[in-house]
């Protein structure tokens, strides 16, 4: 059924509330119009006479034209065929009030005593005259309508707005309305498609384009919009007559075709059924169209034989040309997950399709992707950034593992390309070991962090710089020593220099006995001040050496500055110590640990030998003080040395190495040996000496009161530098070095914690020094505070 439901939206909405509501199948193929029409004979007459275009509103503008010449005057119409204005909508208060408001035409209306606004119909009261011909009705164009005044509001506003000289009249009956336009040269109300006035070949007057805002405001002088004409069918037609529903769904007509059919039926008088049956048979191309794109022609059989329907292409196929007997399967690399589609879609990044006709793409394994859309093969999948394929690439397998810190893994990385140093897609896709990290050839995914960035150039697995070897590039081959991050071959002169250096140290230890000749006094001498300042400088340099072992990333120039003081921490590798002690790390560590008991043993040996020479016998208390002085000066170094086996940093593979000796993996046998040596030094040397000094500091006042001067002289090294009321300050001063080294052990992997701890320790010592002011010389107190 043809439906003008868009013109009656409220009524249509009401019908849709019911379960049996009619169903809209879409457009009929043409739009409907309601407007002002006139016969084509008047149009042609105006064209021929003066080239006047009456099919546009400008042709009716009485300011410049005389359109009434081509139409009958209102007086030509028999009044018995018309309704008086009072019996039409011209006397509708609502409509005429709206007209007055929109046009301002006060002369075109009359306000009755009861306040109602009605049309002003002069003379015999059968016609309303527009302003442009109200003074002379003979210059009015006859306009006829039916009902109560179809299209009244729109016609009156347009006539007033565009200066159209119009005499608006209403036919008495529907029959009169259908006859009067054929008897008189007139304009008339009409809607299309409709057969009533088809024989007149009526022409619609074209007005300015539709102004939506004005129409919403009640000003309807611009052109009206075309009305949507739809096809509505019974709600259950799909069940009762599915083929009829398909026919109605397919058919669409144009307005000219509909008008031609209406005119033919009106002229011939033939019944509609045979005429339409004949039209359908002669115009099958109108209603029997080829299957559209996205569908194909499917053959069916019923009691009447074979027939065909248009079936939507199934998922995994498409059809883009129409009129097809089959749908084309999607190509490899494509998919279609919906039915009735004209084309297939390319697989997204991360998917592939290696089969034709796929409704969905296949997913690449976890943590993998493709480089582009539309991938055809599983082998197009590769690991995403930060992951590496650990499966056999040549076998077409894919298993992506997360790359550890120190491995640069671009997209499409594979273990084979990491090992080979080549990638089929080019260098942009080649994984590599980052600078400062190391992996072995056997386990290239297990990443170690090198002690020095320059030791590990990165790139391929098992690459060390400067001739270094081991895991991770932390030692030199036998017969080589480490110098400025590079391995250099040992020379005989290096061994000689070390032997001479050790002899010099032992000679210096022997000489220290004779240098310690000053007595403990309340006032400090110049020599005393100089000696103390030198001792403070040694302590400062030891603290700087400990700070240099922190895992904080210092600037390069500062790091090199710290390196100069590594010898004070017995970090002897940079000075060719391996040429003397060998390349075994544990042996070199044992040699550095034995330095302290060797010094004590040397003092004892000297004391023993001196007893054989009565004139040069050493005093036991003075020897004890010398040994204490030796331990005191080297206490920070001894503490840091003892803690070396406890200072493990973590590699990206979660294994740990000693911070000082990266080639020693924590938990191995070699580390166990070093740990035993270090703990012995820590217990005996560090805690033992600190406990002894603490006891002595506690007992010195008692010994002095009891005149046990030999005991006081034995611990002269501990108290002689400080004021008598701060004799004890030597004990807390001993702990500064170990406390600075402690955070490096406890928070090796956390530089920020080390920095905060170091700052806290130095501030505490600064506060203690400022409060105690322990040194005999005020200048030394200020100097010690500045050093802290």
Tab-separated table of C-alpha atoms in Angstrom, residues 155-547:
chain	number	residue	atom	x	y	z
A	155	UNK	CA	-1.461	29.739	-0.362
A	156	UNK	CA	-2.495	32.925	1.477
A	157	UNK	CA	1.013	33.554	2.866
A	158	UNK	CA	2.692	32.925	-0.511
A	159	UNK	CA	0.284	35.204	-2.354
A	160	UNK	CA	0.884	38.016	0.115
A	161	UNK	CA	4.638	37.511	0.398
A	162	UNK	CA	5.385	37.299	-3.353
A	163	UNK	CA	2.794	39.824	-4.650
A	164	UNK	CA	0.695	37.208	-6.430
A	165	UNK	CA	-2.713	38.653	-7.442
A	166	UNK	CA	-4.936	35.789	-6.240
A	167	UNK	CA	-8.649	35.268	-5.724
A	168	UNK	CA	-8.998	32.290	-3.337
A	169	UNK	CA	-12.245	30.349	-3.613
A	170	UNK	CA	-13.496	26.954	-2.356
A	171	UNK	CA	-15.588	24.547	-4.475
A	172	UNK	CA	-18.943	23.550	-3.054
A	173	UNK	CA	-18.471	19.803	-3.371
A	174	UNK	CA	-15.718	17.336	-4.268
A	175	UNK	CA	-17.386	16.891	-7.657
A	176	UNK	CA	-17.382	20.625	-8.241
A	177	UNK	CA	-13.698	20.750	-7.265
A	178	UNK	CA	-12.745	18.071	-9.815
A	179	UNK	CA	-14.694	19.845	-12.630
A	180	UNK	CA	-14.093	23.550	-12.102
A	181	UNK	CA	-10.339	23.558	-13.026
A	182	UNK	CA	-11.229	21.817	-16.304
A	183	UNK	CA	-13.894	24.442	-17.120
A	184	UNK	CA	-11.940	27.562	-16.119
A	185	UNK	CA	-8.436	28.867	-16.662
A	186	UNK	CA	-7.358	28.814	-13.062
A	187	UNK	CA	-4.757	27.863	-10.550
A	188	UNK	CA	-5.832	25.081	-8.224
A	189	UNK	CA	-4.780	22.986	-5.256
A	190	UNK	CA	-3.569	19.452	-6.127
A	191	UNK	CA	-1.381	16.693	-4.858
A	192	UNK	CA	0.577	14.153	-6.887
A	193	UNK	CA	0.525	11.331	-7.692
A	194	UNK	CA	-3.229	11.543	-8.256
A	195	UNK	CA	-5.320	11.025	-11.457
A	196	UNK	CA	-7.826	13.870	-10.897
A	197	UNK	CA	-6.203	16.513	-13.110
A	198	UNK	CA	-3.771	14.405	-15.146
A	199	UNK	CA	-5.381	15.331	-18.448
A	200	UNK	CA	-4.554	18.990	-17.802
A	201	UNK	CA	-0.793	18.186	-17.745
A	202	UNK	CA	-0.713	20.459	-14.706
A	203	UNK	CA	2.420	22.442	-13.831
A	204	UNK	CA	3.577	23.200	-10.265
A	205	UNK	CA	4.649	26.728	-9.395
A	206	UNK	CA	8.170	26.709	-8.004
A	207	UNK	CA	8.830	28.891	-4.962
A	208	UNK	CA	12.110	29.763	-3.170
A	209	UNK	CA	13.802	26.763	-1.497
A	210	UNK	CA	12.381	25.494	1.740
A	211	UNK	CA	13.381	27.536	4.785
A	212	UNK	CA	13.186	25.148	7.739
A	213	UNK	CA	13.539	27.815	10.423
A	214	UNK	CA	10.766	29.985	8.940
A	215	UNK	CA	8.400	27.024	8.678
A	216	UNK	CA	9.083	26.169	12.336
A	217	UNK	CA	8.223	29.809	13.174
A	218	UNK	CA	4.915	29.607	11.232
A	219	UNK	CA	6.153	31.527	8.156
A	220	UNK	CA	5.371	29.139	5.296
A	221	UNK	CA	5.933	31.307	2.229
A	222	UNK	CA	8.979	29.328	0.971
A	223	UNK	CA	8.688	26.076	-0.942
A	224	UNK	CA	7.296	23.006	0.806
A	225	UNK	CA	9.340	19.845	1.204
A	226	UNK	CA	8.487	16.769	-0.818
A	227	UNK	CA	6.583	14.120	1.148
A	228	UNK	CA	8.173	10.689	1.602
A	229	UNK	CA	5.893	8.032	0.139
A	230	UNK	CA	6.564	4.586	1.493
A	231	UNK	CA	5.459	1.018	0.941
A	232	UNK	CA	3.624	-0.462	3.912
A	233	UNK	CA	2.514	-4.063	4.140
A	234	UNK	CA	0.776	-6.318	6.612
A	235	UNK	CA	2.895	-7.366	9.561
A	236	UNK	CA	2.492	-11.051	8.725
A	237	UNK	CA	2.945	-10.800	4.959
A	238	UNK	CA	6.375	-12.441	5.202
A	239	UNK	CA	4.639	-15.569	6.508
A	240	UNK	CA	1.537	-15.502	4.308
A	241	UNK	CA	3.193	-14.593	1.000
A	242	UNK	CA	6.993	-14.369	1.196
A	243	UNK	CA	7.416	-14.177	-2.581
A	244	UNK	CA	4.952	-11.281	-2.746
A	245	UNK	CA	6.889	-9.571	0.020
A	246	UNK	CA	10.091	-10.007	-1.977
A	247	UNK	CA	8.358	-8.571	-5.054
A	248	UNK	CA	7.116	-5.523	-3.155
A	249	UNK	CA	10.500	-5.057	-1.553
A	250	UNK	CA	12.195	-4.963	-4.957
A	251	UNK	CA	9.823	-2.758	-6.906
A	252	UNK	CA	10.423	0.968	-7.130
A	253	UNK	CA	8.672	3.300	-9.582
A	254	UNK	CA	9.321	6.831	-10.765
A	255	UNK	CA	6.646	9.505	-10.753
A	256	UNK	CA	6.379	9.688	-14.539
A	257	UNK	CA	5.637	5.936	-14.759
A	258	UNK	CA	2.951	6.195	-12.090
A	259	UNK	CA	1.322	9.177	-13.790
A	260	UNK	CA	1.336	7.342	-17.117
A	261	UNK	CA	-0.430	4.317	-15.578
A	262	UNK	CA	-2.992	6.514	-13.839
A	263	UNK	CA	-3.743	8.432	-17.033
A	264	UNK	CA	-4.036	5.229	-19.064
A	265	UNK	CA	-6.527	3.729	-16.644
A	266	UNK	CA	-8.503	6.970	-16.426
A	267	UNK	CA	-8.666	7.308	-20.204
A	268	UNK	CA	-9.469	3.671	-21.015
A	269	UNK	CA	-11.684	2.909	-18.033
A	270	UNK	CA	-10.162	-0.571	-17.844
A	271	UNK	CA	-10.177	-2.389	-14.509
A	272	UNK	CA	-7.021	-2.036	-12.507
A	273	UNK	CA	-6.244	-5.782	-12.119
A	274	UNK	CA	-5.837	-6.752	-15.811
A	275	UNK	CA	-4.137	-3.489	-16.615
A	276	UNK	CA	-1.579	-3.896	-13.832
A	277	UNK	CA	-1.031	-7.559	-14.679
A	278	UNK	CA	-0.247	-6.574	-18.254
A	279	UNK	CA	2.068	-3.798	-17.048
A	280	UNK	CA	3.976	-6.151	-14.769
A	281	UNK	CA	4.449	-8.626	-17.594
A	282	UNK	CA	5.678	-5.934	-19.982
A	283	UNK	CA	7.953	-4.243	-17.450
A	284	UNK	CA	9.662	-7.099	-15.642
A	285	UNK	CA	12.907	-5.135	-15.655
A	286	UNK	CA	11.313	-2.676	-13.206
A	287	UNK	CA	10.385	-5.144	-10.479
A	288	UNK	CA	12.642	-8.098	-11.304
A	289	UNK	CA	16.077	-6.649	-10.843
A	290	UNK	CA	19.386	-8.447	-10.827
A	291	UNK	CA	20.666	-9.476	-7.436
A	292	UNK	CA	22.533	-6.512	-5.908
A	293	UNK	CA	26.125	-6.549	-4.770
A	294	UNK	CA	26.589	-8.604	-1.655
A	295	UNK	CA	24.087	-11.256	-2.793
A	296	UNK	CA	23.889	-14.072	-5.336
A	297	UNK	CA	21.074	-15.840	-7.223
A	298	UNK	CA	20.081	-19.031	-5.415
A	299	UNK	CA	17.869	-21.631	-7.097
A	300	UNK	CA	14.868	-23.047	-5.215
A	301	UNK	CA	12.260	-25.651	-6.118
A	302	UNK	CA	8.596	-25.680	-5.152
A	303	UNK	CA	5.352	-27.167	-6.519
A	304	UNK	CA	5.480	-24.804	-9.497
A	305	UNK	CA	9.049	-25.689	-10.411
A	306	UNK	CA	12.362	-23.904	-10.039
A	307	UNK	CA	12.667	-20.276	-9.042
A	308	UNK	CA	15.441	-17.989	-7.860
A	309	UNK	CA	15.955	-15.745	-4.907
A	310	UNK	CA	18.691	-13.331	-3.980
A	311	UNK	CA	20.602	-14.787	-1.048
A	312	UNK	CA	23.057	-12.781	1.048
A	313	UNK	CA	26.664	-13.864	0.631
A	314	UNK	CA	27.682	-15.969	3.636
A	315	UNK	CA	30.485	-14.976	5.966
A	316	UNK	CA	33.876	-15.517	4.403
A	317	UNK	CA	32.671	-14.416	0.950
A	318	UNK	CA	31.730	-11.230	-0.886
A	319	UNK	CA	30.239	-10.103	-4.193
A	320	UNK	CA	30.822	-6.605	-5.580
A	321	UNK	CA	29.478	-6.675	-9.157
A	322	UNK	CA	25.862	-7.775	-8.715
A	323	UNK	CA	23.933	-10.182	-10.984
A	324	UNK	CA	26.080	-13.067	-9.799
A	325	UNK	CA	25.374	-16.777	-9.448
A	326	UNK	CA	27.923	-17.212	-6.661
A	327	UNK	CA	29.887	-15.238	-4.127
A	328	UNK	CA	33.655	-15.037	-4.273
A	329	UNK	CA	35.557	-16.468	-1.294
A	330	UNK	CA	37.806	-14.000	0.489
A	331	UNK	CA	41.422	-14.185	-0.632
A	332	UNK	CA	44.267	-15.146	1.641
A	333	UNK	CA	45.049	-12.303	3.996
A	334	UNK	CA	41.380	-11.245	3.987
A	335	UNK	CA	38.236	-12.144	5.908
A	336	UNK	CA	34.591	-11.238	6.150
A	337	UNK	CA	32.702	-11.870	9.382
A	338	UNK	CA	29.355	-10.520	8.150
A	339	UNK	CA	26.872	-11.700	5.563
A	340	UNK	CA	25.775	-9.819	2.458
A	341	UNK	CA	28.957	-7.825	1.982
A	342	UNK	CA	30.375	-6.368	-1.232
A	343	UNK	CA	34.014	-6.786	-0.311
A	344	UNK	CA	36.277	-8.570	2.142
A	345	UNK	CA	38.332	-6.886	4.833
A	346	UNK	CA	42.078	-7.167	5.279
A	347	UNK	CA	43.339	-8.903	8.385
A	348	UNK	CA	44.435	-6.461	11.067
A	349	UNK	CA	47.988	-6.192	12.360
A	350	UNK	CA	48.517	-9.198	14.610
A	351	UNK	CA	46.318	-11.473	12.489
A	352	UNK	CA	46.870	-13.520	9.348
A	353	UNK	CA	44.794	-15.695	7.017
A	354	UNK	CA	46.423	-18.529	5.079
A	355	UNK	CA	43.176	-19.960	3.678
A	356	UNK	CA	40.584	-18.649	1.246
A	357	UNK	CA	37.032	-18.002	2.376
A	358	UNK	CA	37.841	-17.320	6.000
A	359	UNK	CA	35.112	-15.709	8.127
A	360	UNK	CA	37.728	-14.603	10.675
A	361	UNK	CA	41.481	-14.139	10.661
A	362	UNK	CA	43.804	-16.324	12.648
A	363	UNK	CA	45.550	-14.786	15.610
A	364	UNK	CA	49.306	-14.700	15.906
A	365	UNK	CA	50.604	-16.367	19.099
A	366	UNK	CA	50.825	-14.429	22.338
A	367	UNK	CA	53.189	-11.435	22.377
A	368	UNK	CA	53.556	-11.481	18.594
A	369	UNK	CA	52.247	-9.453	15.681
A	370	UNK	CA	52.558	-8.891	11.959
A	371	UNK	CA	54.274	-5.962	10.305
A	372	UNK	CA	51.258	-4.891	8.275
A	373	UNK	CA	47.621	-5.635	7.518
A	374	UNK	CA	46.582	-8.408	5.189
A	375	UNK	CA	49.232	-10.969	6.168
A	376	UNK	CA	48.982	-14.268	4.294
A	377	UNK	CA	51.053	-16.739	6.288
A	378	UNK	CA	51.807	-17.794	9.836
A	379	UNK	CA	55.438	-16.991	9.102
A	380	UNK	CA	54.414	-13.326	8.748
A	381	UNK	CA	53.953	-13.330	12.522
A	382	UNK	CA	56.882	-12.242	14.628
A	383	UNK	CA	57.498	-11.208	18.187
A	384	UNK	CA	56.504	-7.687	19.132
A	385	UNK	CA	58.945	-5.116	20.488
A	386	UNK	CA	60.580	-6.296	23.705
A	387	UNK	CA	60.120	-9.999	22.912
A	388	UNK	CA	62.253	-12.531	21.028
A	389	UNK	CA	61.370	-15.766	19.228
A	390	UNK	CA	63.054	-18.669	20.990
A	391	UNK	CA	61.536	-21.377	18.749
A	392	UNK	CA	63.120	-22.950	15.695
A	393	UNK	CA	62.622	-20.326	12.992
A	394	UNK	CA	63.469	-22.654	10.123
A	395	UNK	CA	60.693	-25.017	11.246
A	396	UNK	CA	58.157	-22.186	11.155
A	397	UNK	CA	57.556	-22.181	14.904
A	398	UNK	CA	57.000	-19.111	17.043
A	399	UNK	CA	57.346	-18.753	20.798
A	400	UNK	CA	57.992	-15.268	22.130
A	401	UNK	CA	59.885	-14.754	25.365
A	402	UNK	CA	60.271	-11.402	27.083
A	403	UNK	CA	63.721	-9.913	26.598
A	404	UNK	CA	65.626	-9.133	29.748
A	405	UNK	CA	67.169	-5.766	30.461
A	406	UNK	CA	70.270	-5.380	28.331
A	407	UNK	CA	68.804	-7.014	25.222
A	408	UNK	CA	67.525	-4.719	22.475
A	409	UNK	CA	64.679	-6.624	20.850
A	410	UNK	CA	62.936	-4.822	17.956
A	411	UNK	CA	59.853	-6.275	16.322
A	412	UNK	CA	60.432	-9.634	14.577
A	413	UNK	CA	63.434	-10.475	16.778
A	414	UNK	CA	64.571	-14.090	16.873
A	415	UNK	CA	67.175	-16.042	18.806
A	416	UNK	CA	68.788	-17.191	15.564
A	417	UNK	CA	69.276	-13.613	14.320
A	418	UNK	CA	70.733	-12.633	17.712
A	419	UNK	CA	73.273	-15.438	17.455
A	420	UNK	CA	74.041	-14.932	13.749
A	421	UNK	CA	74.047	-11.162	13.681
A	422	UNK	CA	71.850	-11.211	10.551
A	423	UNK	CA	68.130	-10.742	9.952
A	424	UNK	CA	66.319	-11.407	6.649
A	425	UNK	CA	64.374	-8.145	6.988
A	426	UNK	CA	67.425	-5.975	7.616
A	427	UNK	CA	69.293	-4.311	10.454
A	428	UNK	CA	66.198	-2.529	11.782
A	429	UNK	CA	64.861	-5.892	12.954
A	430	UNK	CA	68.135	-7.305	14.306
A	431	UNK	CA	68.248	-7.962	18.079
A	432	UNK	CA	71.474	-7.137	19.854
A	433	UNK	CA	73.114	-7.022	23.248
A	434	UNK	CA	73.157	-3.478	24.615
A	435	UNK	CA	76.417	-1.792	25.555
A	436	UNK	CA	77.393	-2.565	29.122
A	437	UNK	CA	75.744	-6.000	29.098
A	438	UNK	CA	76.939	-9.503	28.325
A	439	UNK	CA	75.405	-12.824	27.277
A	440	UNK	CA	77.069	-16.148	26.636
A	441	UNK	CA	76.818	-18.094	23.388
A	442	UNK	CA	75.271	-21.066	25.176
A	443	UNK	CA	72.595	-18.999	26.961
A	444	UNK	CA	72.155	-15.826	24.895
A	445	UNK	CA	68.957	-14.831	26.694
A	446	UNK	CA	70.547	-14.814	30.147
A	447	UNK	CA	71.801	-11.235	30.508
A	448	UNK	CA	74.615	-10.121	32.790
A	449	UNK	CA	75.367	-6.500	33.687
A	450	UNK	CA	79.054	-5.721	33.314
A	451	UNK	CA	81.060	-3.977	35.996
A	452	UNK	CA	82.163	-1.303	33.526
A	453	UNK	CA	80.224	-0.228	30.448
A	454	UNK	CA	83.413	-0.132	28.405
A	455	UNK	CA	84.108	-3.780	29.250
A	456	UNK	CA	81.124	-4.963	27.202
A	457	UNK	CA	80.661	-3.385	23.751
A	458	UNK	CA	77.402	-5.295	23.140
A	459	UNK	CA	76.231	-6.500	19.747
A	460	UNK	CA	76.701	-10.246	19.372
A	461	UNK	CA	76.817	-12.680	22.313
A	462	UNK	CA	80.096	-13.296	24.184
A	463	UNK	CA	81.645	-9.989	23.143
A	464	UNK	CA	84.157	-8.436	25.561
A	465	UNK	CA	86.185	-5.295	25.095
A	466	UNK	CA	89.804	-4.619	25.900
A	467	UNK	CA	90.844	-8.290	25.784
A	468	UNK	CA	88.772	-9.177	28.853
A	469	UNK	CA	87.371	-12.662	29.355
A	470	UNK	CA	84.951	-14.433	31.655
A	471	UNK	CA	81.373	-13.818	32.623
A	472	UNK	CA	80.719	-10.946	32.430
A	473	UNK	CA	84.007	-9.674	31.003
A	474	UNK	CA	85.507	-9.207	34.450
A	475	UNK	CA	89.029	-10.664	34.285
A	476	UNK	CA	92.152	-10.767	32.155
A	477	UNK	CA	93.811	-13.918	30.844
A	478	UNK	CA	96.754	-15.396	32.723
A	479	UNK	CA	99.842	-13.252	32.233
A	480	UNK	CA	97.849	-10.050	31.713
A	481	UNK	CA	96.851	-7.272	34.041
A	482	UNK	CA	93.966	-4.760	33.920
A	483	UNK	CA	94.962	-1.205	33.093
A	484	UNK	CA	92.365	1.524	32.395
A	485	UNK	CA	89.741	-1.061	31.458
A	486	UNK	CA	92.034	-2.984	29.090
A	487	UNK	CA	94.145	-6.093	29.505
A	488	UNK	CA	97.857	-5.517	29.009
A	489	UNK	CA	100.584	-8.127	29.053
A	490	UNK	CA	102.560	-8.300	32.273
A	491	UNK	CA	106.168	-7.155	32.182
A	492	UNK	CA	108.981	-8.312	34.453
A	493	UNK	CA	109.477	-4.752	35.629
A	494	UNK	CA	105.930	-4.758	37.034
A	495	UNK	CA	106.762	-7.711	39.306
A	496	UNK	CA	109.982	-6.005	40.423
A	497	UNK	CA	108.099	-2.807	41.218
A	498	UNK	CA	105.573	-4.697	43.332
A	499	UNK	CA	108.321	-6.458	45.261
A	500	UNK	CA	110.086	-3.150	45.870
A	501	UNK	CA	106.788	-1.539	46.857
A	502	UNK	CA	106.055	-4.231	49.421
A	503	UNK	CA	109.577	-3.912	50.830
A	504	UNK	CA	109.022	-0.140	51.080
A	505	UNK	CA	105.787	-0.674	53.030
A	506	UNK	CA	107.483	-2.991	55.507
A	507	UNK	CA	110.382	-0.555	55.897
A	508	UNK	CA	107.836	2.237	56.467
A	509	UNK	CA	106.129	0.148	59.144
A	510	UNK	CA	109.470	-0.393	60.875
A	511	UNK	CA	110.255	3.340	60.637
A	512	UNK	CA	106.905	4.234	62.149
A	513	UNK	CA	108.105	2.848	65.492
A	514	UNK	CA	110.867	5.412	65.624
A	515	UNK	CA	108.668	8.251	64.352
A	516	UNK	CA	106.198	7.888	67.213
A	517	UNK	CA	108.326	9.712	69.810
A	518	UNK	CA	106.065	12.542	70.961
A	519	UNK	CA	104.530	12.430	74.409
A	520	UNK	CA	100.856	12.938	75.213
A	521	UNK	CA	100.384	16.605	76.217
A	522	UNK	CA	97.494	18.935	76.812
A	523	UNK	CA	98.787	21.383	74.233
A	524	UNK	CA	99.462	20.462	70.596
A	525	UNK	CA	102.717	21.124	68.799
A	526	UNK	CA	103.174	22.049	65.121
A	527	UNK	CA	104.407	18.538	64.379
A	528	UNK	CA	101.383	17.102	66.128
A	529	UNK	CA	99.025	19.322	64.145
A	530	UNK	CA	100.715	18.412	60.866
A	531	UNK	CA	100.622	14.696	61.657
A	532	UNK	CA	96.950	14.809	62.613
A	533	UNK	CA	96.046	16.774	59.496
A	534	UNK	CA	97.867	14.214	57.361
A	535	UNK	CA	95.982	11.376	59.112
A	536	UNK	CA	92.676	13.185	58.504
A	537	UNK	CA	93.589	13.510	54.823
A	538	UNK	CA	94.244	9.756	54.607
A	539	UNK	CA	90.856	9.100	56.262
A	540	UNK	CA	89.167	11.499	53.839
A	541	UNK	CA	90.724	9.800	50.830
A	542	UNK	CA	89.659	6.392	52.149
A	543	UNK	CA	86.079	7.656	52.517
A	544	UNK	CA	86.202	9.028	48.971
A	545	UNK	CA	87.466	5.641	47.804
A	546	UNK	CA	84.526	3.918	49.508
A	547	UNK	CA	82.082	6.409	47.970
